PDB file of C-alpha atoms in Angstrom:
ATOM      1  CA  MET A   5      64.992 113.293 127.184  1.00  0.00           C
ATOM      2  CA  ARG A   6      61.349 114.296 126.757  1.00  0.00           C
ATOM      3  CA  ASP A   7      58.709 112.399 125.694  1.00  0.00           C
ATOM      4  CA  GLY A   8      58.133 112.326 122.212  1.00  0.00           C
ATOM      5  CA  ASP A   9      61.810 112.756 121.330  1.00  0.00           C
ATOM      6  CA  HIS A  10      63.318 111.393 118.273  1.00  0.00           C
ATOM      7  CA  VAL A  11      66.184 109.134 119.788  1.00  0.00           C
ATOM      8  CA  VAL A  12      69.022 107.518 117.838  1.00  0.00           C
ATOM      9  CA  ALA A  13      71.184 104.951 119.546  1.00  0.00           C
ATOM     10  CA  GLY A  14      74.811 103.792 118.667  1.00  0.00           C
ATOM     11  CA  GLY A  15      76.487 101.005 118.047  1.00  0.00           C
ATOM     12  CA  CYS A  16      74.820  98.124 115.515  1.00  0.00           C
ATOM     13  CA  LEU A  17      73.028  95.232 116.406  1.00  0.00           C
ATOM     14  CA  PHE A  18      74.568  93.880 119.646  1.00  0.00           C
ATOM     15  CA  SER A  19      77.504  95.578 119.355  1.00  0.00           C
ATOM     16  CA  ARG A  20      78.032  98.730 121.665  1.00  0.00           C
ATOM     17  CA  THR A  21      74.483  99.063 122.452  1.00  0.00           C
ATOM     18  CA  PRO A  22      73.820 101.698 125.024  1.00  0.00           C
ATOM     19  CA  MET A  23      71.894  99.239 127.235  1.00  0.00           C
ATOM     20  CA  ALA A  24      72.358 100.964 130.579  1.00  0.00           C
ATOM     21  CA  LEU A  25      70.824 103.925 129.039  1.00  0.00           C
ATOM     22  CA  VAL A  26      67.850 102.149 127.075  1.00  0.00           C
ATOM     23  CA  ARG A  27      66.941 100.518 130.758  1.00  0.00           C
ATOM     24  CA  GLU A  28      66.930 104.060 132.233  1.00  0.00           C
ATOM     25  CA  ILE A  29      64.668 105.284 129.698  1.00  0.00           C
ATOM     26  CA  ILE A  30      62.288 102.630 130.569  1.00  0.00           C
ATOM     27  CA  ARG A  31      62.841 102.682 134.284  1.00  0.00           C
ATOM     28  CA  GLN A  32      61.929 106.806 134.119  1.00  0.00           C
ATOM     29  CA  ARG A  33      58.548 105.681 132.077  1.00  0.00           C
ATOM     30  CA  ARG A  34      59.480 108.046 129.034  1.00  0.00           C
ATOM     31  CA  SER A  35      56.939 107.504 126.106  1.00  0.00           C
ATOM     32  CA  GLY A  36      55.779 108.672 122.618  1.00  0.00           C
ATOM     33  CA  LEU A  37      59.404 108.548 121.455  1.00  0.00           C
ATOM     34  CA  THR A  38      60.679 107.266 118.058  1.00  0.00           C
ATOM     35  CA  LEU A  39      63.703 105.110 117.868  1.00  0.00           C
ATOM     36  CA  SER A  40      66.099 105.352 114.991  1.00  0.00           C
ATOM     37  CA  ARG A  41      68.942 102.855 114.681  1.00  0.00           C
ATOM     38  CA  ASN A  42      70.487 100.883 111.541  1.00  0.00           C
ATOM     39  CA  LEU A  43      70.308  97.360 113.153  1.00  0.00           C
ATOM     40  CA  MET A  44      68.228  97.299 116.114  1.00  0.00           C
ATOM     41  CA  CYS A  45      68.369  94.390 118.597  1.00  0.00           C
ATOM     42  CA  THR A  46      66.616  93.643 122.035  1.00  0.00           C
ATOM     43  CA  GLU A  47      66.834  97.555 122.846  1.00  0.00           C
ATOM     44  CA  GLY A  48      64.124  97.961 120.274  1.00  0.00           C
ATOM     45  CA  GLU A  49      62.288  95.232 121.430  1.00  0.00           C
ATOM     46  CA  LEU A  50      62.279  96.015 125.226  1.00  0.00           C
ATOM     47  CA  LEU A  51      61.665  99.699 124.348  1.00  0.00           C
ATOM     48  CA  MET A  52      58.465  98.612 122.396  1.00  0.00           C
ATOM     49  CA  ALA A  53      57.260  96.376 125.014  1.00  0.00           C
ATOM     50  CA  ALA A  54      57.443  99.121 127.432  1.00  0.00           C
ATOM     51  CA  GLY A  55      55.471 101.414 125.908  1.00  0.00           C
ATOM     52  CA  ALA A  56      58.226 103.867 125.553  1.00  0.00           C
ATOM     53  CA  VAL A  57      58.368 103.807 121.705  1.00  0.00           C
ATOM     54  CA  GLU A  58      55.445 104.775 119.125  1.00  0.00           C
ATOM     55  CA  ARG A  59      57.715 104.481 115.837  1.00  0.00           C
ATOM     56  CA  VAL A  60      61.024 102.811 114.910  1.00  0.00           C
ATOM     57  CA  VAL A  61      63.104 103.442 111.925  1.00  0.00           C
ATOM     58  CA  THR A  62      65.623 100.813 111.225  1.00  0.00           C
ATOM     59  CA  ALA A  63      67.049  98.688 108.462  1.00  0.00           C
ATOM     60  CA  TRP A  64      66.448  95.508 110.229  1.00  0.00           C
ATOM     61  CA  MET A  65      65.482  94.200 113.466  1.00  0.00           C
ATOM     62  CA  SER A  66      66.485  90.778 115.320  1.00  0.00           C
ATOM     63  CA  ILE A  67      69.012  89.603 117.856  1.00  0.00           C
ATOM     64  CA  GLY A  68      70.646  88.101 114.806  1.00  0.00           C
ATOM     65  CA  LEU A  69      69.999  85.290 112.071  1.00  0.00           C
ATOM     66  CA  PRO A  70      69.954  82.411 114.389  1.00  0.00           C
ATOM     67  CA  TRP A  71      66.891  83.956 115.925  1.00  0.00           C
ATOM     68  CA  GLY A  72      65.123  85.254 112.978  1.00  0.00           C
ATOM     69  CA  VAL A  73      63.396  88.342 112.434  1.00  0.00           C
ATOM     70  CA  SER A  74      62.135  89.682 115.821  1.00  0.00           C
ATOM     71  CA  LYS A  75      59.097  88.569 117.182  1.00  0.00           C
ATOM     72  CA  ILE A  76      58.669  91.391 119.520  1.00  0.00           C
ATOM     73  CA  MET A  77      58.728  93.819 116.212  1.00  0.00           C
ATOM     74  CA  ARG A  78      56.046  91.760 114.500  1.00  0.00           C
ATOM     75  CA  HIS A  79      53.625  91.688 117.521  1.00  0.00           C
ATOM     76  CA  TYR A  80      53.968  95.231 117.955  1.00  0.00           C
ATOM     77  CA  VAL A  81      54.052  96.561 114.486  1.00  0.00           C
ATOM     78  CA  GLU A  82      51.323  93.922 113.027  1.00  0.00           C
ATOM     79  CA  GLY A  83      48.974  94.743 115.937  1.00  0.00           C
ATOM     80  CA  GLY A  84      49.123  98.606 115.054  1.00  0.00           C
ATOM     81  CA  THR A  85      50.882  99.512 118.577  1.00  0.00           C
ATOM     82  CA  VAL A  86      54.291 100.921 116.771  1.00  0.00           C
ATOM     83  CA  ALA A  87      54.776 101.999 113.447  1.00  0.00           C
ATOM     84  CA  MET A  88      58.028 101.054 111.645  1.00  0.00           C
ATOM     85  CA  GLU A  89      59.755 102.880 108.896  1.00  0.00           C
ATOM     86  CA  GLU A  90      62.409 100.680 106.846  1.00  0.00           C
ATOM     87  CA  TRP A  91      65.459 102.121 104.932  1.00  0.00           C
ATOM     88  CA  SER A  92      68.500 100.133 103.681  1.00  0.00           C
ATOM     89  CA  HIS A  93      71.633 100.295 105.807  1.00  0.00           C
ATOM     90  CA  LEU A  94      73.653 102.347 103.694  1.00  0.00           C
ATOM     91  CA  ALA A  95      70.715 104.736 103.518  1.00  0.00           C
ATOM     92  CA  PHE A  96      70.872 105.137 107.001  1.00  0.00           C
ATOM     93  CA  GLY A  97      74.527 105.686 106.998  1.00  0.00           C
ATOM     94  CA  LEU A  98      73.927 108.580 104.683  1.00  0.00           C
ATOM     95  CA  ARG A  99      71.339 110.237 106.768  1.00  0.00           C
ATOM     96  CA  PHE A 100      73.603 110.523 109.944  1.00  0.00           C
ATOM     97  CA  ARG A 101      76.201 111.769 107.649  1.00  0.00           C
ATOM     98  CA  ALA A 102      74.454 114.441 105.673  1.00  0.00           C
ATOM     99  CA  ALA A 103      73.181 115.533 109.109  1.00  0.00           C
ATOM    100  CA  ALA A 104      76.591 115.804 110.713  1.00  0.00           C
ATOM    101  CA  MET A 105      77.686 117.982 107.441  1.00  0.00           C
ATOM    102  CA  GLY A 106      74.740 120.044 107.951  1.00  0.00           C
ATOM    103  CA  VAL A 107      72.985 119.564 104.795  1.00  0.00           C
ATOM    104  CA  PRO A 108      69.534 118.585 103.885  1.00  0.00           C
ATOM    105  CA  PHE A 109      70.457 115.450 102.013  1.00  0.00           C
ATOM    106  CA  LEU A 110      72.819 113.229 100.150  1.00  0.00           C
ATOM    107  CA  PRO A 111      72.478 111.962  96.610  1.00  0.00           C
ATOM    108  CA  ALA A 112      72.977 108.386  96.323  1.00  0.00           C
ATOM    109  CA  LEU A 113      72.065 104.807  94.272  1.00  0.00           C
ATOM    110  CA  THR A 114      70.756 103.110  97.138  1.00  0.00           C
ATOM    111  CA  MET A 115      67.096 102.057  97.712  1.00  0.00           C
ATOM    112  CA  LEU A 116      66.482 103.080  93.793  1.00  0.00           C
ATOM    113  CA  GLY A 117      64.022 100.444  92.233  1.00  0.00           C
ATOM    114  CA  SER A 118      62.802  99.116  95.467  1.00  0.00           C
ATOM    115  CA  ASP A 119      59.682  99.648  97.545  1.00  0.00           C
ATOM    116  CA  LEU A 120      61.635 101.104 100.225  1.00  0.00           C
ATOM    117  CA  MET A 121      61.392 104.553  98.278  1.00  0.00           C
ATOM    118  CA  GLY A 122      57.804 104.846  99.025  1.00  0.00           C
ATOM    119  CA  VAL A 123      58.255 103.849 102.574  1.00  0.00           C
ATOM    120  CA  GLY A 124      60.334 106.659 103.792  1.00  0.00           C
ATOM    121  CA  GLY A 125      59.130 109.262 101.168  1.00  0.00           C
ATOM    122  CA  VAL A 126      62.331 109.444  99.203  1.00  0.00           C
ATOM    123  CA  LYS A 127      62.522 111.757  96.627  1.00  0.00           C
ATOM    124  CA  THR A 128      64.811 111.621  93.456  1.00  0.00           C
ATOM    125  CA  LEU A 129      66.630 114.075  91.511  1.00  0.00           C
ATOM    126  CA  GLN A 130      68.723 114.160  88.155  1.00  0.00           C
ATOM    127  CA  ASP A 131      72.356 114.395  88.358  1.00  0.00           C
ATOM    128  CA  PRO A 132      73.418 117.616  86.558  1.00  0.00           C
ATOM    129  CA  TYR A 133      76.357 116.094  85.314  1.00  0.00           C
ATOM    130  CA  THR A 134      75.651 112.937  84.003  1.00  0.00           C
ATOM    131  CA  SER A 135      71.819 112.869  83.886  1.00  0.00           C
ATOM    132  CA  GLU A 136      71.288 109.694  85.978  1.00  0.00           C
ATOM    133  CA  LEU A 137      68.359 109.354  88.504  1.00  0.00           C
ATOM    134  CA  LEU A 138      69.351 109.523  91.858  1.00  0.00           C
ATOM    135  CA  ALA A 139      67.787 109.176  95.419  1.00  0.00           C
ATOM    136  CA  ALA A 140      67.733 112.275  97.739  1.00  0.00           C
ATOM    137  CA  VAL A 141      68.766 110.542 101.097  1.00  0.00           C
ATOM    138  CA  PRO A 142      67.457 113.198 103.714  1.00  0.00           C
ATOM    139  CA  ALA A 143      69.355 114.005 107.004  1.00  0.00           C
ATOM    140  CA  LEU A 144      68.332 112.749 110.204  1.00  0.00           C
ATOM    141  CA  PHE A 145      68.871 115.222 112.607  1.00  0.00           C
ATOM    142  CA  ALA A 146      67.696 113.647 116.011  1.00  0.00           C
ATOM    143  CA  ASP A 147      66.621 115.081 119.435  1.00  0.00           C
ATOM    144  CA  VAL A 148      68.885 112.748 121.285  1.00  0.00           C
ATOM    145  CA  ALA A 149      71.507 110.545 120.797  1.00  0.00           C
ATOM    146  CA  LEU A 150      72.469 107.541 123.063  1.00  0.00           C
ATOM    147  CA  LEU A 151      76.170 106.454 122.581  1.00  0.00           C
ATOM    148  CA  HIS A 152      78.521 103.760 124.595  1.00  0.00           C
ATOM    149  CA  VAL A 153      81.965 103.924 123.991  1.00  0.00           C
ATOM    150  CA  SER A 154      85.427 101.882 125.032  1.00  0.00           C
ATOM    151  CA  ARG A 155      86.878 104.955 126.989  1.00  0.00           C
ATOM    152  CA  ALA A 156      86.557 109.037 127.496  1.00  0.00           C
ATOM    153  CA  ASP A 157      88.167 111.604 129.395  1.00  0.00           C
ATOM    154  CA  ARG A 158      86.247 113.930 131.852  1.00  0.00           C
ATOM    155  CA  PHE A 159      85.889 116.564 129.038  1.00  0.00           C
ATOM    156  CA  GLY A 160      83.939 113.594 126.986  1.00  0.00           C
ATOM    157  CA  ASN A 161      86.503 113.130 124.393  1.00  0.00           C
ATOM    158  CA  CYS A 162      85.270 109.323 123.439  1.00  0.00           C
ATOM    159  CA  GLN A 163      87.534 106.652 122.151  1.00  0.00           C
ATOM    160  CA  ILE A 164      86.144 103.508 120.027  1.00  0.00           C
ATOM    161  CA  ASP A 165      87.684 100.052 119.746  1.00  0.00           C
ATOM    162  CA  GLY A 166      86.827  97.993 116.846  1.00  0.00           C
ATOM    163  CA  TYR A 167      84.490  98.828 114.443  1.00  0.00           C
ATOM    164  CA  PRO A 168      83.063 102.661 115.177  1.00  0.00           C
ATOM    165  CA  HIS A 169      79.910 102.059 113.232  1.00  0.00           C
ATOM    166  CA  MET A 170      77.968 105.184 112.640  1.00  0.00           C
ATOM    167  CA  ASP A 171      78.384 106.887 116.212  1.00  0.00           C
ATOM    168  CA  ALA A 172      80.507 109.861 115.440  1.00  0.00           C
ATOM    169  CA  ASP A 173      78.164 111.277 112.374  1.00  0.00           C
ATOM    170  CA  MET A 174      75.192 110.376 115.368  1.00  0.00           C
ATOM    171  CA  ALA A 175      76.985 112.577 117.692  1.00  0.00           C
ATOM    172  CA  ARG A 176      76.965 115.249 115.124  1.00  0.00           C
ATOM    173  CA  ALA A 177      73.412 115.111 113.933  1.00  0.00           C
ATOM    174  CA  ALA A 178      71.851 115.048 117.385  1.00  0.00           C
ATOM    175  CA  THR A 179      70.742 118.188 119.358  1.00  0.00           C
ATOM    176  CA  THR A 180      71.960 116.249 122.640  1.00  0.00           C
ATOM    177  CA  VAL A 181      74.471 113.611 123.219  1.00  0.00           C
ATOM    178  CA  ILE A 182      74.691 111.234 126.098  1.00  0.00           C
ATOM    179  CA  VAL A 183      77.215 108.722 126.457  1.00  0.00           C
ATOM    180  CA  THR A 184      78.331 106.126 128.760  1.00  0.00           C
ATOM    181  CA  THR A 185      81.773 104.552 128.976  1.00  0.00           C
ATOM    182  CA  GLU A 186      83.450 101.520 129.861  1.00  0.00           C
ATOM    183  CA  GLU A 187      86.353 103.493 131.349  1.00  0.00           C
ATOM    184  CA  LEU A 188      87.467 107.098 132.477  1.00  0.00           C
ATOM    185  CA  ILE A 189      91.212 107.855 131.387  1.00  0.00           C
ATOM    186  CA  THR A 190      92.653 111.155 131.813  1.00  0.00           C
ATOM    187  CA  ASP A 191      92.880 114.177 129.499  1.00  0.00           C
ATOM    188  CA  GLU A 192      96.596 113.959 129.074  1.00  0.00           C
ATOM    189  CA  GLU A 193      96.288 110.332 127.919  1.00  0.00           C
ATOM    190  CA  VAL A 194      94.198 111.717 125.118  1.00  0.00           C
ATOM    191  CA  ARG A 195      96.306 114.289 124.226  1.00  0.00           C
ATOM    192  CA  ARG A 196      98.663 111.938 123.577  1.00  0.00           C
ATOM    193  CA  ARG A 197      96.904 109.849 120.937  1.00  0.00           C
ATOM    194  CA  PRO A 198      94.564 112.538 119.734  1.00  0.00           C
ATOM    195  CA  ASP A 199      94.040 110.475 116.609  1.00  0.00           C
ATOM    196  CA  ARG A 200      92.233 107.945 118.535  1.00  0.00           C
ATOM    197  CA  THR A 201      89.192 110.427 119.476  1.00  0.00           C
ATOM    198  CA  VAL A 202      86.401 109.628 117.520  1.00  0.00           C
ATOM    199  CA  ILE A 203      83.857 112.060 119.507  1.00  0.00           C
ATOM    200  CA  PRO A 204      85.236 115.220 120.646  1.00  0.00           C
ATOM    201  CA  GLY A 205      84.019 116.264 123.714  1.00  0.00           C
ATOM    202  CA  PHE A 206      82.238 119.603 122.678  1.00  0.00           C
ATOM    203  CA  LEU A 207      79.622 117.152 121.046  1.00  0.00           C
ATOM    204  CA  VAL A 208      78.958 115.415 124.577  1.00  0.00           C
ATOM    205  CA  ASP A 209      76.266 117.079 126.448  1.00  0.00           C
ATOM    206  CA  ALA A 210      76.463 114.135 129.285  1.00  0.00           C
ATOM    207  CA  LEU A 211      79.014 111.717 130.293  1.00  0.00           C
ATOM    208  CA  VAL A 212      78.469 108.646 132.699  1.00  0.00           C
ATOM    209  CA  LEU A 213      80.936 105.943 133.923  1.00  0.00           C
ATOM    210  CA  GLN A 214      79.403 102.834 133.651  1.00  0.00           C
ATOM    211  CA  PRO A 215      81.326  99.466 133.212  1.00  0.00           C
ATOM    212  CA  PHE A 216      79.540  96.851 131.492  1.00  0.00           C
ATOM    213  CA  GLY A 217      77.298  99.515 130.046  1.00  0.00           C
ATOM    214  CA  ALA A 218      76.270  97.643 126.857  1.00  0.00           C
ATOM    215  CA  TYR A 219      75.597  93.978 128.536  1.00  0.00           C
ATOM    216  CA  PRO A 220      74.103  91.460 127.557  1.00  0.00           C
ATOM    217  CA  HIS A 221      75.438  93.030 124.423  1.00  0.00           C
ATOM    218  CA  GLU A 222      78.885  93.255 123.732  1.00  0.00           C
ATOM    219  CA  VAL A 223      81.856  95.775 123.502  1.00  0.00           C
ATOM    220  CA  TRP A 224      84.564  94.729 121.417  1.00  0.00           C
ATOM    221  CA  GLY A 225      87.711  93.559 123.157  1.00  0.00           C
ATOM    222  CA  ARG A 226      86.132  94.080 126.805  1.00  0.00           C
ATOM    223  CA  TYR A 227      83.380  91.457 126.810  1.00  0.00           C
ATOM    224  CA  HIS A 228      81.723  89.168 124.296  1.00  0.00           C
ATOM    225  CA  ALA A 229      77.650  89.426 123.827  1.00  0.00           C
ATOM    226  CA  ASP A 230      75.846  86.718 126.136  1.00  0.00           C
ATOM    227  CA  PHE A 231      74.480  84.513 123.557  1.00  0.00           C
ATOM    228  CA  GLU A 232      73.103  82.146 126.197  1.00  0.00           C
ATOM    229  CA  HIS A 233      71.027  84.973 127.944  1.00  0.00           C
ATOM    230  CA  PHE A 234      69.673  85.622 124.452  1.00  0.00           C
ATOM    231  CA  ALA A 235      68.770  82.203 123.896  1.00  0.00           C
ATOM    232  CA  ALA A 236      66.640  82.160 127.293  1.00  0.00           C
ATOM    233  CA  TYR A 237      65.003  85.236 126.540  1.00  0.00           C
ATOM    234  CA  THR A 238      63.855  84.306 122.718  1.00  0.00           C
ATOM    235  CA  ALA A 239      62.813  80.412 124.255  1.00  0.00           C
ATOM    236  CA  ASP A 240      60.773  81.957 126.962  1.00  0.00           C
ATOM    237  CA  ILE A 241      58.902  84.192 124.315  1.00  0.00           C
ATOM    238  CA  ASP A 242      58.175  80.970 122.153  1.00  0.00           C
ATOM    239  CA  ALA A 243      56.883  78.991 125.258  1.00  0.00           C
ATOM    240  CA  ARG A 244      54.839  81.785 126.850  1.00  0.00           C
ATOM    241  CA  GLY A 245      53.935  84.373 124.424  1.00  0.00           C
ATOM    242  CA  VAL A 246      55.412  87.997 123.640  1.00  0.00           C
ATOM    243  CA  THR A 247      53.362  89.665 126.521  1.00  0.00           C
ATOM    244  CA  THR A 248      53.893  87.602 129.520  1.00  0.00           C
ATOM    245  CA  ALA A 249      57.724  86.728 128.747  1.00  0.00           C
ATOM    246  CA  VAL A 250      58.948  90.162 127.736  1.00  0.00           C
ATOM    247  CA  SER A 251      56.591  91.865 131.017  1.00  0.00           C
ATOM    248  CA  ASP A 252      58.173  89.141 133.017  1.00  0.00           C
ATOM    249  CA  TYR A 253      61.884  89.842 131.716  1.00  0.00           C
ATOM    250  CA  LEU A 254      61.183  93.553 132.321  1.00  0.00           C
ATOM    251  CA  ALA A 255      60.129  93.206 135.801  1.00  0.00           C
ATOM    252  CA  ARG A 256      63.232  91.061 136.407  1.00  0.00           C
ATOM    253  CA  TYR A 257      65.856  93.100 134.441  1.00  0.00           C
ATOM    254  CA  VAL A 258      64.672  96.354 134.406  1.00  0.00           C
ATOM    255  CA  HIS A 259      62.533  97.466 137.318  1.00  0.00           C
ATOM    256  CA  ALA A 260      63.361  95.286 140.069  1.00  0.00           C
ATOM    257  CA  PRO A 261      67.515  96.284 140.650  1.00  0.00           C
ATOM    258  CA  ALA A 262      67.533  99.411 141.989  1.00  0.00           C
ATOM    259  CA  THR A 263      71.176 100.284 140.243  1.00  0.00           C
ATOM    260  CA  PHE A 264      72.689  99.134 137.318  1.00  0.00           C
ATOM    261  CA  GLU A 265      75.150  97.282 139.488  1.00  0.00           C
ATOM    262  CA  ASP A 266      72.113  95.161 141.013  1.00  0.00           C
ATOM    263  CA  TYR A 267      71.061  94.498 137.580  1.00  0.00           C
ATOM    264  CA  LEU A 268      74.772  92.998 136.747  1.00  0.00           C
ATOM    265  CA  GLU A 269      74.553  90.633 139.807  1.00  0.00           C
ATOM    266  CA  LEU A 270      71.897  88.993 138.372  1.00  0.00           C
ATOM    267  CA  PHE A 271      74.230  87.796 135.972  1.00  0.00           C
ATOM    268  CA  GLY A 272      77.096  87.242 138.666  1.00  0.00           C
ATOM    269  CA  GLY A 273      80.840  87.833 138.580  1.00  0.00           C
ATOM    270  CA  GLU A 274      81.954  84.435 136.786  1.00  0.00           C
ATOM    271  CA  ARG A 275      79.519  84.829 133.760  1.00  0.00           C
ATOM    272  CA  LEU A 276      80.669  88.460 133.089  1.00  0.00           C
ATOM    273  CA  LYS A 277      84.033  87.226 133.536  1.00  0.00           C
ATOM    274  CA  ARG A 278      83.756  84.456 130.856  1.00  0.00           C
ATOM    275  CA  ALA A 279      82.235  87.448 128.612  1.00  0.00           C
ATOM    276  CA  GLN A 280      85.648  89.312 129.141  1.00  0.00           C
ATOM    277  CA  ASP A 281      87.629  86.093 128.456  1.00  0.00           C
ATOM    278  CA  ALA A 282      85.590  85.507 125.300  1.00  0.00           C
ATOM    279  CA  ALA A 283      86.242  88.983 124.243  1.00  0.00           C
ATOM    280  CA  ARG A 284      90.051  89.129 124.848  1.00  0.00           C
ATOM    281  CA  GLU A 285      90.676  85.892 123.487  1.00  0.00           C
ATOM    282  CA  LEU A 286      89.755  87.262 120.413  1.00  0.00           C
ATOM    283  CA  THR A 287      92.148  89.965 120.733  1.00  0.00           C
ATOM    284  CA  GLY A 288      94.955  88.017 122.116  1.00  0.00           C
ATOM    285  CA  ALA A 289      94.549  89.609 125.776  1.00  0.00           C
ATOM    286  CA  GLY A 290      95.086  87.938 128.743  1.00  0.00           C
ATOM    287  CA  ALA A 291      92.635  86.563 130.559  1.00  0.00           C
ATOM    288  CA  ALA A 292      90.327  88.637 133.033  1.00  0.00           C
ATOM    289  CA  THR A 293      89.963  88.190 136.549  1.00  0.00           C
ATOM    290  CA  ALA A 294      86.220  88.077 138.209  1.00  0.00           C
ATOM    291  CA  PRO A 295      84.592  91.250 138.300  1.00  0.00           C
ATOM    292  CA  THR A 296      84.294  92.883 141.596  1.00  0.00           C
ATOM    293  CA  HIS A 297      82.493  95.627 143.208  1.00  0.00           C
ATOM    294  CA  ALA A 298      85.614  97.950 142.957  1.00  0.00           C
ATOM    295  CA  SER A 299      85.989  97.204 139.293  1.00  0.00           C
ATOM    296  CA  LEU A 300      82.189  97.407 138.482  1.00  0.00           C
ATOM    297  CA  GLY A 301      82.204 101.172 140.042  1.00  0.00           C
ATOM    298  CA  ILE A 302      80.439 100.414 143.591  1.00  0.00           C
ATOM    299  CA  ASP A 303      81.645 101.991 146.515  1.00  0.00           C
ATOM    300  CA  GLY A 304      81.909 100.340 149.878  1.00  0.00           C
ATOM    301  CA  ALA A 305      78.607 101.626 151.034  1.00  0.00           C
ATOM    302  CA  GLY A 306      76.699 100.035 148.239  1.00  0.00           C
ATOM    303  CA  GLY A 307      76.479 103.152 145.901  1.00  0.00           C
ATOM    304  CA  ALA A 308      77.448 103.225 142.278  1.00  0.00           C
ATOM    305  CA  GLY A 309      80.588 105.297 141.664  1.00  0.00           C
ATOM    306  CA  ALA A 310      79.594 105.975 138.302  1.00  0.00           C
ATOM    307  CA  ARG A 311      76.149 107.452 139.752  1.00  0.00           C
ATOM    308  CA  SER A 312      77.706 110.072 141.863  1.00  0.00           C
ATOM    309  CA  ALA A 313      80.071 110.928 139.066  1.00  0.00           C
TER     310      ALA A 313
END
């Protein structure tokens, strides 16, 4: 990734957000980025506060309805530090689908008659068959796609449990695709169930094994989102203001931990286990055991197995 790149992030809201990769972007002090994601969450807030992005393209930005529209977004967009471009959620999907297909646009009805038509400069065309007015939704070709998946093999063939969101089209729409995965499986296992491969390995440029790579966001069937953490984060913003609260958050959760495993230690094994149990309760799986250094990919000398891979 380079400064000034157009970056797209997989998942949706707090589902399968590539948080380990987002933290690394901030740690490497990237700047001038454009970030596109259908529904943004804390990843967009942290990148704004860190000065990594100069433009965000999204359909909505918040942790979720209980917390309302992002106060971080309001602070930086209304202050003129970050530009915001809004599209409908459907239009986002069509933009990635068009790019994945290699076509310049897709015709649609979405956004017609709304103010959003002018925000992104959407053009219209006439249906040659019915003469109906249609929106010509432009393809979104990104420089880099950041994705987090449930499992992958060494060749980068990726499987996603639960709703795949727009990740498959993002992978086909981007020049460079970087993936973190919860689990590495054998290529023999991939060949046994080829229908489960959502993103084929020939699209993937880099693959990193990183358990809990979306935390404090969720991965379906593996761990639940940490809503207590979200509540404490937003309460601190309310109490101390955007600049102070988020700067301190970045210092503690992004810059201070030397490795991602050190970051997870800030939450503790029992808290991570509760997140696992909550996710497995929804899927009918058994209770999780408390995560250990081995299960987090940390070798005996304290190094990260995922990092060395």
